[in-house]
CSV table of C-alpha atoms and ligand atoms in Angstrom, one decimal:
chain,number,residue,atom,x,y,z
A,25,MET,CA,52.6,94.6,-58.4
A,26,GLU,CA,49.2,96.8,-57.5
A,27,TYR,CA,47.7,95.3,-60.9
A,28,TYR,CA,48.9,92.0,-60.5
A,29,ARG,CA,47.6,91.7,-56.8
A,30,ASN,CA,44.2,92.7,-58.0
A,31,ILE,CA,44.2,90.0,-60.6
A,32,HIS,CA,44.6,87.7,-57.8
A,33,ARG,CA,42.1,89.3,-55.4
A,34,TYR,CA,39.7,89.2,-58.4
A,35,PHE,CA,40.3,85.5,-59.3
A,36,LYS,CA,41.5,84.1,-56.4
A,37,PHE,CA,44.3,81.8,-57.8
A,38,ASN,CA,45.8,79.0,-55.7
A,39,ILE,CA,49.2,80.6,-54.8
A,40,ASN,CA,51.6,79.1,-52.6
A,41,LEU,CA,54.3,81.6,-51.4
A,42,PHE,CA,57.4,81.3,-49.7
A,43,GLU,CA,57.8,77.9,-51.1
A,44,LYS,CA,60.7,76.7,-52.9
A,45,VAL,CA,60.7,74.1,-55.8
A,46,LEU,CA,63.7,71.7,-55.0
A,47,ASP,CA,63.3,69.2,-57.8
A,48,VAL,CA,61.1,67.9,-60.8
A,49,GLN,CA,60.9,64.1,-61.8
A,50,LYS,CA,58.8,63.1,-64.6
A,51,ASN,CA,57.4,59.3,-64.3
A,52,LYS,CA,55.6,58.4,-67.8
A,53,ARG,CA,53.6,61.8,-68.1
A,54,ILE,CA,53.3,63.0,-64.6
A,55,PHE,CA,55.3,65.5,-63.1
A,56,LYS,CA,56.2,65.0,-59.5
A,57,ILE,CA,57.2,68.4,-58.0
A,58,SER,CA,58.9,68.7,-54.5
A,59,THR,CA,59.1,71.6,-52.6
A,60,ASP,CA,60.5,72.6,-49.2
A,61,LYS,CA,57.3,72.0,-48.1
A,62,GLN,CA,55.5,69.2,-49.9
A,63,THR,CA,54.8,67.4,-53.0
A,64,TYR,CA,52.6,67.9,-56.1
A,65,GLU,CA,51.4,66.0,-59.1
A,66,SER,CA,50.8,67.5,-62.6
A,67,LYS,CA,50.4,66.6,-66.3
A,68,ASN,CA,51.6,70.0,-67.2
A,69,LEU,CA,54.4,72.5,-65.4
A,70,VAL,CA,55.3,75.8,-66.2
A,71,ILE,CA,58.7,77.3,-65.2
A,72,ALA,CA,58.8,81.0,-64.7
A,73,THR,CA,61.7,81.4,-62.4
A,74,GLY,CA,62.8,84.6,-64.0
A,75,PHE,CA,66.5,85.6,-63.0
A,76,TYR,CA,66.4,87.7,-59.9
A,77,ASP,CA,67.5,85.1,-57.3
A,78,ILE,CA,71.3,84.8,-58.0
A,79,PRO,CA,73.1,88.0,-58.0
A,80,ILE,CA,76.4,88.6,-60.1
A,81,GLU,CA,79.1,88.9,-57.9
A,82,MET,CA,82.0,91.4,-58.5
A,83,ASN,CA,84.7,89.0,-56.7
A,84,VAL,CA,86.7,91.4,-54.7
A,85,LEU,CA,88.1,91.5,-51.5
A,86,GLY,CA,85.4,92.5,-48.8
A,87,GLU,CA,82.4,91.4,-50.7
A,88,ASN,CA,81.3,89.4,-48.0
A,89,LEU,CA,81.0,91.9,-45.4
A,90,LEU,CA,77.5,92.5,-44.2
A,91,LYS,CA,77.2,96.1,-45.6
A,92,VAL,CA,77.6,95.0,-48.7
A,93,ARG,CA,74.5,94.2,-50.3
A,94,HIS,CA,73.2,92.8,-53.9
A,95,TYR,CA,69.5,93.9,-53.1
A,96,TYR,CA,68.3,97.4,-52.9
A,97,LYS,CA,65.0,97.6,-50.8
A,98,GLU,CA,64.4,100.8,-49.6
A,99,ALA,CA,66.6,104.0,-49.0
A,100,HIS,CA,65.5,105.4,-45.4
A,101,GLU,CA,68.5,103.0,-43.9
A,102,TYR,CA,71.1,104.6,-45.9
A,103,ALA,CA,69.8,108.6,-44.8
A,104,PHE,CA,73.0,110.6,-43.9
A,105,ARG,CA,75.4,107.8,-44.5
A,106,LYS,CA,77.9,107.4,-47.1
A,107,VAL,CA,76.6,104.6,-49.8
A,108,LEU,CA,78.7,103.5,-52.9
A,109,ILE,CA,76.6,102.1,-55.5
A,110,VAL,CA,77.9,100.0,-58.3
A,111,GLY,CA,76.5,99.6,-61.7
A,112,ALA,CA,74.7,102.1,-64.1
A,113,ASN,CA,71.7,100.1,-64.9
A,114,ASN,CA,67.8,100.8,-64.0
A,115,SER,CA,68.3,99.2,-60.4
A,116,SER,CA,71.8,101.0,-59.5
A,117,VAL,CA,70.1,104.3,-61.1
A,118,ASP,CA,66.9,103.8,-59.1
A,119,ALA,CA,69.0,103.3,-55.9
A,120,ALA,CA,71.3,106.2,-56.6
A,121,LEU,CA,68.4,108.7,-57.2
A,122,GLU,CA,66.2,107.4,-54.1
A,123,CYS,CA,69.0,107.4,-51.5
A,124,TRP,CA,70.1,110.7,-52.6
A,125,ARG,CA,66.7,112.0,-52.1
A,126,LYS,CA,66.5,110.6,-48.4
A,127,GLY,CA,70.0,112.1,-47.4
A,128,ALA,CA,72.7,109.8,-48.0
A,129,GLU,CA,76.0,110.9,-49.6
A,130,VAL,CA,75.8,109.1,-52.8
A,131,THR,CA,78.6,107.6,-55.1
A,132,MET,CA,78.7,105.6,-58.0
A,133,VAL,CA,81.3,103.5,-59.5
A,134,ILE,CA,80.5,102.6,-63.3
A,135,ARG,CA,82.6,100.4,-65.3
A,136,LYS,CA,81.7,102.4,-68.8
A,137,ASN,CA,81.7,105.8,-69.5
A,138,GLU,CA,78.3,106.6,-69.2
A,139,ILE,CA,75.0,105.7,-67.6
A,140,ASN,CA,73.3,102.8,-69.7
A,141,ASN,CA,71.2,103.4,-72.6
A,142,ARG,CA,68.5,100.8,-71.1
A,143,VAL,CA,68.0,102.9,-68.2
A,144,LYS,CA,64.4,104.4,-68.7
A,145,TYR,CA,64.2,107.4,-70.8
A,146,TRP,CA,62.3,109.4,-68.2
A,147,VAL,CA,65.1,108.6,-65.4
A,148,LYS,CA,68.0,109.0,-67.5
A,149,PRO,CA,68.3,112.7,-67.4
A,150,ASP,CA,67.4,112.7,-63.7
A,151,ILE,CA,70.6,110.7,-63.0
A,152,GLU,CA,73.0,113.0,-65.4
A,153,ASN,CA,71.8,116.0,-64.0
A,154,ARG,CA,72.3,114.8,-60.5
A,155,ILE,CA,76.1,113.7,-61.9
A,156,ALA,CA,76.6,117.0,-63.4
A,157,GLU,CA,75.7,119.0,-60.9
A,158,GLY,CA,77.5,117.4,-58.4
A,159,SER,CA,74.9,115.9,-55.8
A,160,ILE,CA,75.9,112.5,-56.7
A,161,LYS,CA,79.7,111.6,-57.6
A,162,ALA,CA,80.4,109.2,-60.2
A,163,TYR,CA,83.3,107.5,-61.3
A,164,PHE,CA,83.1,106.2,-64.5
A,165,GLU,CA,85.6,103.8,-66.4
A,166,SER,CA,86.1,102.5,-62.9
A,167,ASN,CA,85.9,99.5,-60.7
A,168,ILE,CA,86.0,98.6,-56.9
A,169,THR,CA,89.2,96.8,-56.1
A,170,GLU,CA,88.6,96.5,-52.5
A,171,ILE,CA,86.1,96.7,-49.5
A,172,ARG,CA,87.0,97.4,-46.0
A,173,GLU,CA,84.5,97.8,-43.0
A,174,ASN,CA,84.8,102.2,-43.3
A,175,GLU,CA,86.4,102.5,-46.6
A,176,VAL,CA,86.4,101.5,-50.5
A,177,GLU,CA,89.5,101.0,-52.7
A,178,ILE,CA,88.5,102.2,-56.5
A,179,LEU,CA,90.5,102.0,-59.7
A,180,THR,CA,89.7,105.1,-61.6
A,181,PRO,CA,91.4,106.2,-64.7
A,182,ASN,CA,93.5,108.4,-62.6
A,183,GLY,CA,94.7,105.7,-60.5
A,184,LYS,CA,93.7,103.8,-57.1
A,185,ILE,CA,91.8,106.1,-55.1
A,186,THR,CA,90.6,105.2,-51.4
A,187,ILE,CA,87.1,106.6,-50.1
A,188,GLU,CA,85.2,106.6,-46.8
A,189,ASN,CA,82.3,104.3,-46.8
A,190,ASP,CA,79.1,103.0,-44.8
A,191,PHE,CA,77.2,100.9,-47.3
A,192,VAL,CA,77.9,99.3,-50.8
A,193,LEU,CA,75.1,98.4,-53.1
A,194,ALA,CA,76.4,96.1,-55.8
A,195,LEU,CA,73.6,96.1,-58.3
A,196,THR,CA,75.6,94.5,-60.8
A,197,GLY,CA,73.3,92.0,-62.4
A,198,TYR,CA,71.8,88.8,-61.5
A,199,LYS,CA,71.6,85.4,-63.3
A,200,PRO,CA,68.8,82.7,-63.6
A,201,ASP,CA,69.5,79.5,-61.8
A,202,LEU,CA,70.6,77.7,-65.1
A,203,ASN,CA,71.5,74.2,-62.8
A,204,PHE,CA,68.0,74.0,-61.7
A,205,ILE,CA,66.5,74.2,-65.7
A,206,GLU,CA,69.2,71.9,-66.7
A,207,ARG,CA,68.7,69.3,-63.6
A,208,ILE,CA,65.1,69.2,-64.5
A,209,GLY,CA,66.0,68.0,-68.1
A,210,ILE,CA,65.8,71.0,-70.2
A,211,GLN,CA,68.6,71.6,-72.8
A,212,LEU,CA,70.5,75.0,-73.1
A,213,SER,CA,72.2,76.0,-76.0
A,214,ASP,CA,76.1,75.5,-76.1
A,215,ASP,CA,77.3,79.1,-76.1
A,216,GLU,CA,77.7,81.5,-73.3
A,217,LEU,CA,74.0,82.7,-73.7
A,218,LYS,CA,72.8,79.2,-72.8
A,219,ILE,CA,69.3,79.7,-74.1
A,220,PRO,CA,66.8,76.9,-72.8
A,221,THR,CA,65.1,74.8,-75.6
A,222,TYR,CA,61.7,75.7,-76.3
A,223,ASN,CA,59.0,76.1,-78.9
A,224,PRO,CA,58.3,79.7,-79.5
A,225,GLU,CA,54.7,78.9,-80.7
A,226,THR,CA,53.9,77.0,-77.6
A,227,MET,CA,56.8,77.6,-75.1
A,228,GLU,CA,56.9,73.7,-74.8
A,229,THR,CA,60.4,72.8,-73.9
A,230,ASN,CA,62.5,69.5,-75.3
A,231,VAL,CA,60.4,67.8,-72.4
A,232,GLU,CA,56.9,67.1,-73.3
A,233,GLY,CA,54.3,68.8,-71.0
A,234,LEU,CA,57.4,71.2,-69.4
A,235,PHE,CA,56.9,74.8,-70.4
A,236,LEU,CA,59.0,78.2,-69.9
A,237,ALA,CA,57.4,81.6,-69.3
A,238,GLY,CA,58.8,85.0,-68.5
A,239,VAL,CA,62.4,86.4,-68.6
A,240,VAL,CA,64.1,82.7,-67.7
A,241,CYS,CA,63.7,81.8,-71.4
A,242,GLY,CA,66.2,84.3,-72.4
A,243,GLY,CA,68.9,82.4,-70.3
A,244,MET,CA,72.0,84.6,-69.7
A,245,GLN,CA,70.5,87.2,-72.0
A,246,THR,CA,68.3,88.4,-69.3
A,247,HIS,CA,67.6,91.7,-71.1
A,248,LYS,CA,65.4,90.0,-74.1
A,249,TRP,CA,62.3,89.5,-72.2
A,250,PHE,CA,60.4,91.7,-69.9
A,251,ILE,CA,56.8,92.1,-68.4
A,252,GLU,CA,55.4,93.8,-71.5
A,253,ASN,CA,57.0,91.3,-74.1
A,254,SER,CA,56.6,88.0,-72.3
A,255,ARG,CA,52.8,88.3,-71.2
A,256,ILE,CA,51.8,86.7,-74.4
A,257,HIS,CA,53.9,83.3,-73.2
A,258,ALA,CA,50.7,82.4,-70.7
A,259,ASN,CA,48.5,82.7,-73.6
A,260,LEU,CA,50.3,80.3,-75.9
A,261,ILE,CA,50.7,78.0,-73.0
A,262,VAL,CA,47.1,78.0,-72.3
A,263,ASP,CA,46.1,77.8,-75.5
A,264,TYR,CA,48.3,74.8,-76.5
A,265,ILE,CA,47.4,72.6,-73.2
A,266,THR,CA,43.6,73.5,-73.4
A,267,ALA,CA,43.7,72.5,-77.2
A,268,LYS,CA,45.4,69.2,-76.6
B,330,FAD,C1,64.3,97.4,-60.5
B,330,FAD,C2,63.6,96.7,-61.6
B,330,FAD,C3,62.9,97.5,-62.3
B,330,FAD,C4,62.0,96.9,-63.3
B,330,FAD,N1,61.2,97.6,-64.0
B,330,FAD,C5,60.5,97.3,-65.1
B,330,FAD,C6,59.7,98.0,-65.9
B,330,FAD,O1,59.5,99.2,-65.8
B,330,FAD,N2,59.1,97.5,-66.7
B,330,FAD,C7,59.2,95.8,-67.6
B,330,FAD,O2,58.6,95.3,-68.2
B,330,FAD,N3,59.9,95.2,-66.4
B,330,FAD,C8,60.9,95.8,-65.5
B,330,FAD,N4,61.5,95.0,-64.9
B,330,FAD,C9,61.7,93.7,-64.9
B,330,FAD,C10,60.4,92.9,-64.7
B,330,FAD,O3,60.6,92.7,-63.1
B,330,FAD,C11,60.8,91.2,-64.9
B,330,FAD,O4,60.8,91.6,-66.4
B,330,FAD,C12,59.9,90.3,-64.6
B,330,FAD,O5,59.5,90.6,-63.4
B,330,FAD,C13,59.9,88.9,-65.0
B,330,FAD,O6,59.0,88.2,-64.7
B,330,FAD,P1,59.1,86.5,-64.5
B,330,FAD,O7,57.7,86.3,-64.1
B,330,FAD,O8,59.5,85.9,-65.6
B,330,FAD,O9,60.2,86.5,-63.5
B,330,FAD,P2,60.2,87.1,-61.9
B,330,FAD,O10,59.1,88.1,-61.9
B,330,FAD,O11,61.8,87.3,-61.5
B,330,FAD,O12,59.6,86.1,-61.1
B,330,FAD,C14,60.2,84.5,-60.6
B,330,FAD,C15,59.8,84.2,-59.3
B,330,FAD,O13,60.1,83.1,-59.5
B,330,FAD,C16,60.6,82.6,-58.0
B,330,FAD,N5,61.4,81.5,-58.3
B,330,FAD,C17,62.9,81.4,-58.7
B,330,FAD,N6,63.3,79.8,-58.6
B,330,FAD,C18,62.3,79.2,-57.9
B,330,FAD,C19,62.0,78.1,-57.2
B,330,FAD,N7,63.1,77.1,-57.4
B,330,FAD,N8,61.0,77.7,-56.4
B,330,FAD,C20,60.1,78.4,-56.2
B,330,FAD,N9,59.9,80.0,-57.2
B,330,FAD,C21,61.1,80.3,-57.5
B,330,FAD,C22,61.2,84.0,-57.8
B,330,FAD,O14,61.7,84.0,-56.2
B,330,FAD,C23,60.4,85.0,-58.3
B,330,FAD,O15,59.6,85.1,-57.2
B,330,FAD,C24,62.1,95.4,-63.7
B,330,FAD,C25,63.1,95.0,-62.8
B,330,FAD,C26,63.7,95.4,-61.8
B,330,FAD,C27,64.7,94.8,-61.0
């Protein structure tokens, strides 16, 4: 983020923050983009909406309680509290370690029998050692079955248990807003991956002048693209548009 902020400080891009795109219509060759603040017109349009705005829910009783959060921001609020973290991927592991280091009593509930292999290689030994030494309690092959105001019920391989709880961080993944992608005319693959249609050489979708960039290109395959490997999308798009 520091790096990208500095790019903006240098180039002074025209960035409109806190503005949601609601609809895109194409009239002849011009896109009309309606946001919650105003309307824009453009000959070309790049969609780079990522996948972080819609959390994947656990669908358990009590998930709607205010103490259940699908986003982790910072650890201080959780100091001296009983925090249950669901998941074993990068977000959950970062949250577990930070909360524990700030004095929270951390328990993890993990569906599989290990920490996910996608966890950054320099972080994975840290969480595994904290679990092994008992600083962070982890229930593997387990699922939350119900969340109540002061406790949580977990189904473990040894049966159902109830533990005291103040907060649940359900970092169970996110999914792209594929309704938005489809609504603006981009075709998705028929299978469960819902990959958007685009030309990998130009990033242009099935709608002429409408491009995709970043992790949204992966559809439900949200781990396919990340910062390092999707940076090339911008070059492909700009080269194609300027050559046209
Ligand atoms: C905890 C964590 C750690 C990570 N660590 C790494 C790492 O070390 N290395 C790495 O390569 N990647 C990492 N990633 C992944 C990285 O953040 C993503 O790959 C990258 O941000 C994707 O960029 P993007 O531009 O495609 O989407 P995003 O960064 O998600 O940006 C999409 C933007 O579009 C906005 N948006 C969505 N819909 C609309 C709409 N209708 N109108 C207006 N705006 C909209 C969103 O609010 C968001 O601001 C990490 C992710 C997380 C969550």
